[in-house]
Coordinates of C-alpha atoms in Angstrom, one line a residue:
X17 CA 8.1 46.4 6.5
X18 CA 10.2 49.5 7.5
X19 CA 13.7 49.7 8.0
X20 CA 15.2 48.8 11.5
X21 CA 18.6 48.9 12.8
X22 CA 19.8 45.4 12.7
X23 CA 21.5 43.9 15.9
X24 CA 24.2 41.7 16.0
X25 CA 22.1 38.3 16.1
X26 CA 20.4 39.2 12.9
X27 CA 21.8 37.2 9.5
X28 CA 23.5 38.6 6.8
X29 CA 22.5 38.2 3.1
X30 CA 25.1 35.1 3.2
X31 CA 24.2 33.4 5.9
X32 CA 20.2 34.0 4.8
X33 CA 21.0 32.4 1.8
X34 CA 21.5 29.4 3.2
X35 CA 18.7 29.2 5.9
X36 CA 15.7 30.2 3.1
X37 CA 15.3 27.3 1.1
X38 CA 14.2 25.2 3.8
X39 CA 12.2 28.1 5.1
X40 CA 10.7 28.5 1.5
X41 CA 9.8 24.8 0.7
X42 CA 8.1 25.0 4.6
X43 CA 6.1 27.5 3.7
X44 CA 5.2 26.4 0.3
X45 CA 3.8 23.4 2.1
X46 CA 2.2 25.2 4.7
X47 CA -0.3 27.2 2.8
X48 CA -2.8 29.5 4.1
X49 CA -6.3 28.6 3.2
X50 CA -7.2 31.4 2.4
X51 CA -4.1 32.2 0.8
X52 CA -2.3 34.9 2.8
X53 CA 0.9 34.8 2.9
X54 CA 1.8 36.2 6.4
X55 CA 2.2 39.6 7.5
X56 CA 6.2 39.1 8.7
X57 CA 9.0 38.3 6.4
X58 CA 10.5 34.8 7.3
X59 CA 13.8 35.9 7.7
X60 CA 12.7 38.5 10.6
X61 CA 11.4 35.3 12.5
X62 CA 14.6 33.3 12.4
X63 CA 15.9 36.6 13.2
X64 CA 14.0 37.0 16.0
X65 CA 14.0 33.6 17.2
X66 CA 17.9 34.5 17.2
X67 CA 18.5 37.5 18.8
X68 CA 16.1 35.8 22.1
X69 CA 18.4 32.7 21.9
X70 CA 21.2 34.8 22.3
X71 CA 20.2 37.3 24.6
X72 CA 17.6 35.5 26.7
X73 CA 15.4 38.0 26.7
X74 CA 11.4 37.0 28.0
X75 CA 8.8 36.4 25.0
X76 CA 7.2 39.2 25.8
X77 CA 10.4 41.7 26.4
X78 CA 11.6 40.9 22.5
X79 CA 11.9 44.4 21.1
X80 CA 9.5 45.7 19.9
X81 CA 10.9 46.3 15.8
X82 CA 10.7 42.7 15.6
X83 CA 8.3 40.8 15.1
X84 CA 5.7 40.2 17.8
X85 CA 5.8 37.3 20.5
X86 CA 2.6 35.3 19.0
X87 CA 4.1 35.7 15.5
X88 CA 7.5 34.1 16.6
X89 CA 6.3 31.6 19.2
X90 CA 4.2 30.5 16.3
X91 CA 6.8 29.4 14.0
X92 CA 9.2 28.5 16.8
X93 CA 6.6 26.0 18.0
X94 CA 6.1 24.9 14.3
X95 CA 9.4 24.3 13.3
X96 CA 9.7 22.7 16.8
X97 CA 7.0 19.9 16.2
X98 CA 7.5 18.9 12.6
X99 CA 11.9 19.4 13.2
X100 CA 12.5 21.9 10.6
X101 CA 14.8 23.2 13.3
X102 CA 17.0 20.2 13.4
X103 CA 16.7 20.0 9.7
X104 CA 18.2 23.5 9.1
X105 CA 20.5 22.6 11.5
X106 CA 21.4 18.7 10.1
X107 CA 22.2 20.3 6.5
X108 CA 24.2 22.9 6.9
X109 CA 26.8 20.8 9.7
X110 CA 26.5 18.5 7.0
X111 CA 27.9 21.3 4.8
X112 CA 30.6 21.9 7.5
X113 CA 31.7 18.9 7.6
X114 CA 32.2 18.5 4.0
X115 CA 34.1 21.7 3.8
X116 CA 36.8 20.1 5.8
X117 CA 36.3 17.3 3.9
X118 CA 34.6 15.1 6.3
X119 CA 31.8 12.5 5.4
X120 CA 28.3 14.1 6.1
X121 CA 28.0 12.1 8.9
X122 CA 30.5 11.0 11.2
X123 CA 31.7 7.1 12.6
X124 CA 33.0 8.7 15.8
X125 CA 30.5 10.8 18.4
X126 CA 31.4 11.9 22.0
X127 CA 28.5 11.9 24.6
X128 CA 28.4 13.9 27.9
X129 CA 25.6 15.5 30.0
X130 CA 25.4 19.2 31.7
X131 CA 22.5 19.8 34.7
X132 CA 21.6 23.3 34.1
X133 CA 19.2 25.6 36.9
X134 CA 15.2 25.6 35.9
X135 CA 13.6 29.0 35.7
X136 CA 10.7 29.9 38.2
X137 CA 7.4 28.5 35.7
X138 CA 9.2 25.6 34.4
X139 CA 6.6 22.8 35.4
X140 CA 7.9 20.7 38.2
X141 CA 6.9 17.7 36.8
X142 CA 9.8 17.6 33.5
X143 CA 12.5 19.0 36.4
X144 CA 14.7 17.2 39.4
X145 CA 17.4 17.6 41.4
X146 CA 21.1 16.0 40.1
X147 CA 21.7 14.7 43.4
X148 CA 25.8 14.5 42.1
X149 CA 26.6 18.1 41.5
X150 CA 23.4 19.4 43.4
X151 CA 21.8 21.3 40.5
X152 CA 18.0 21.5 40.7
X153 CA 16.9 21.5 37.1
X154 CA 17.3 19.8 34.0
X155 CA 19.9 17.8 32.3
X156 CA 21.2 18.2 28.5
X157 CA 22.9 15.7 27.0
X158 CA 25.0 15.9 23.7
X159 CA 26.4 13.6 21.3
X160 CA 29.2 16.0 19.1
X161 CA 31.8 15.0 16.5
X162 CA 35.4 15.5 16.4
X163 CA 34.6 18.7 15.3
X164 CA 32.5 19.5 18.1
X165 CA 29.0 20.0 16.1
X166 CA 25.9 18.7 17.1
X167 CA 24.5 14.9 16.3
X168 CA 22.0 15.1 18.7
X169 CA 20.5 16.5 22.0
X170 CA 18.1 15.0 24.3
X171 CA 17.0 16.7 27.8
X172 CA 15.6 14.8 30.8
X173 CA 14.8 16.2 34.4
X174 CA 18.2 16.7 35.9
X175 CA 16.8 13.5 38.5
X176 CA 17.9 11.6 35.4
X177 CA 20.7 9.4 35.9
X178 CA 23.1 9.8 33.2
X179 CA 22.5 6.2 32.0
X180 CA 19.3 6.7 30.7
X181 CA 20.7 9.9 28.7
X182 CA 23.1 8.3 27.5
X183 CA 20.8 5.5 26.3
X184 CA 18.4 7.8 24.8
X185 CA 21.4 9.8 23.1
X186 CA 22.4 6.8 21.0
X187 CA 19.2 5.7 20.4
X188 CA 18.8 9.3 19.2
X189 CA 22.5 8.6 17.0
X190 CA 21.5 5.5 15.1
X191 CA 18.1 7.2 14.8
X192 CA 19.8 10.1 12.7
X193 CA 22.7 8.2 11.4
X194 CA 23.9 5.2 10.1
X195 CA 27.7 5.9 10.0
X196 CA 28.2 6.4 13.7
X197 CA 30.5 3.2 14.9
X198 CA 31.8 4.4 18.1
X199 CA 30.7 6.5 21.2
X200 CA 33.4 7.7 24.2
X201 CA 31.9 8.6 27.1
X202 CA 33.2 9.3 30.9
X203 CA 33.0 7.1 33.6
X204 CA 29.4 8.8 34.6
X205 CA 28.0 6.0 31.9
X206 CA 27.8 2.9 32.9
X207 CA 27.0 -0.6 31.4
X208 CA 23.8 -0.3 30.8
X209 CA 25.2 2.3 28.2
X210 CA 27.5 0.1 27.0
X211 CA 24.8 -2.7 26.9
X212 CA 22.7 -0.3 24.5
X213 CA 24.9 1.1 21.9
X214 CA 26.5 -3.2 21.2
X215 CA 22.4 -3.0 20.9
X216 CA 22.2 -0.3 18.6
X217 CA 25.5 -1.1 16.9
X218 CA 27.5 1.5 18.1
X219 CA 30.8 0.3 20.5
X220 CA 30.6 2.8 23.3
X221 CA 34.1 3.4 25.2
X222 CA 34.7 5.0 28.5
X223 CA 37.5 6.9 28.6
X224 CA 38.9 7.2 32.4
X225 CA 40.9 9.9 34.5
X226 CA 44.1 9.6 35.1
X227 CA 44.2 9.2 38.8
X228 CA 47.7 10.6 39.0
X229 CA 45.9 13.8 37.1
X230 CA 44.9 16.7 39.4
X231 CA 43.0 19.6 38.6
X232 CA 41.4 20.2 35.2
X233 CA 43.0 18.2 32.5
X234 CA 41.5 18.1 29.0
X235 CA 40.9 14.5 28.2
X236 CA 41.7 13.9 24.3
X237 CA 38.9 13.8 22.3
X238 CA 36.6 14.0 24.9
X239 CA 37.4 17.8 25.8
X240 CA 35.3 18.6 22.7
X241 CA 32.2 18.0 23.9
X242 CA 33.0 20.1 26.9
X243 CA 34.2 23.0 24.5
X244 CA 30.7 22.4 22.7
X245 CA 29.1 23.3 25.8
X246 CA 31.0 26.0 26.5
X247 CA 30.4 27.4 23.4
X248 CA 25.9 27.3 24.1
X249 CA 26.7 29.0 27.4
X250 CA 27.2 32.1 25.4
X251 CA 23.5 31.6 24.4
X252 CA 22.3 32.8 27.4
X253 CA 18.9 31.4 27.1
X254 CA 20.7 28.2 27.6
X255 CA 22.5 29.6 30.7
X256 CA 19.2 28.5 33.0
X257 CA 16.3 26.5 30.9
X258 CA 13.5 28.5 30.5
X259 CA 11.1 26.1 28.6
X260 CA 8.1 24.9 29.5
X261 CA 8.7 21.6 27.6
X262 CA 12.2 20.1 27.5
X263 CA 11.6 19.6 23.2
X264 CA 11.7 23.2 23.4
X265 CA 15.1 22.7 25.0
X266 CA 15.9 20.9 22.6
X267 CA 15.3 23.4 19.8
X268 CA 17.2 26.0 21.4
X269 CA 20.4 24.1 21.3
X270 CA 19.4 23.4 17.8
X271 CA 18.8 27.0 16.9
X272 CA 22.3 28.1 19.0
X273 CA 24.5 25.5 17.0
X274 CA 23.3 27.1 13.6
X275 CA 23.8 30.4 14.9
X276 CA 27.4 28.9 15.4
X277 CA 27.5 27.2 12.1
X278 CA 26.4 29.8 9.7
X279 CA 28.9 32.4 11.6
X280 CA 31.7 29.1 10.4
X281 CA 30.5 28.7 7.1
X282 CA 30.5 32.9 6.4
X283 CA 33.4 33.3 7.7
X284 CA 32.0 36.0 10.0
X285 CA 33.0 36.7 13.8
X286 CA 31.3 36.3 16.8
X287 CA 30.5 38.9 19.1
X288 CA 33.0 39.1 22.2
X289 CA 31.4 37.5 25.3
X290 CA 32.2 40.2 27.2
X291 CA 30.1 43.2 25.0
X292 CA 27.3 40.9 24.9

């Protein structure tokens, strides 16, 4: 493959090192028939799946010294459908946990839901309107750690009430885990939340407002899942949800948290917001 000048979303040697063993043992069980081995290095697909995450940019407007759209739709769907993404992901937060000498897995998770805008083509039939803060789309919900890393993601027509996202997010927790012992959530959850995780085995605590608080006020604790989504809004394909199916969703929060996490375990800096 020739030389191309590398953008800013590509990995470095480091941070490749990381990501490839998974990707090898995927494709050592994923053999051709008839025993080709693929005409695009793997590392240029995660690249590419990448730099779109980041930018936002159409399937068919990737640039054109990457690899092409059916190439990396291929393995994006892939990894989607068999979660290699979420266990690329899974390992290396474990490994960031660890580095700040954390269990692998944590006993404390904070849940909270964001309603984003649908793009024109999303099917009408996985979107709704969040009749709360009047967003037609779809909602994302995320369960984070103390240290603001990702347990798990689930997304749901933004009709959704945040009940049944928070339901399916601890469902999604004990799933994963078997650490997790408590869940805080706002006072958007109700009972029926509550009623799930003592289910599940996971106490679930809603943490109220201060009523003599005005304004913005970062709740302990549970500011961190805000910052988390603050932190996929520089992924702008996450700005507006672009997917046809919300799993896909699902993978692109994946794939934008271990952008985030290989950039914390290398030690390398993000690009400013603002030149991007």
């Amino acid at each position: 493959m020739s030389e191309r000048k590398p953008c800013k979303t590509d990995l470095s040697d480091e941070q490749w090192v990381l990501v490839e063993p998974v990707i090898a043992a995927w494709k050592a069980a994923h053999r051709s028939v008839s025993g080709h081995q693929g005409r695009y290095e793997m590392r240029e697909i995660v690249n590419a799946v990448l730099y779109q995450g980041r930018t936002g940019c159409q399937w068919d407007l990737l640039p054109h010294d990457l690899p092409p759209r059916g190439a990396v739709m291929y393995y994006f769907t892939k990894w989607r459908d068999d979660g290699t993404d979420q266990t690329i992901h899974d390992l290396l937060r474990w490994q960031v946990r660890e580095k700040a000498r954390r269990k692998a897995d944590p006993s404390l998770v904070v849940l909270d839901t964001q309603s984003v805008h649908a793009a024109a083509g999303v099917p009408a039939q996985s979107t709704g309107c969040d009749a709360a803060k009047k967003v037609p789309g779809r909602k994302r919900g995320l369960a984070v750690d103390v240290l603001g890393l990702v347990i798990a993601v689930v997304v749901l027509a933004a009709s959704v009430h945040d009940n049944a996202a928070g339901i399916a997010l601890l469902d999604k927790v004990a799933a994963d885990t078997d650490t997790v012992q408590k869940a805080l959530v706002d006072q958007g959850f109700k009972n029926a939340v509550a009623a799930r995780g003592e289910k599940v085995g996971i106490e679930v605590e809603i943490v109220e407002r201060n009523p003599a608080q005005t304004g913005f006020v970062p709740i302990p604790k549970r500011w961190i899942v805000e910052r988390a989504y603050g932190i996929l809004m520089l992924h702008r394909r996450l700005v507006r949800d672009c997917e046809h199916l919300p799993r896909s969703s699902e993978s692109r929060v994946y794939w934008a948290m271990t952008a985030v996490i290989l950039r914390r375990l290398t030690g390398a800096a993000a690009a400013a917001w603002r030149s991007t």
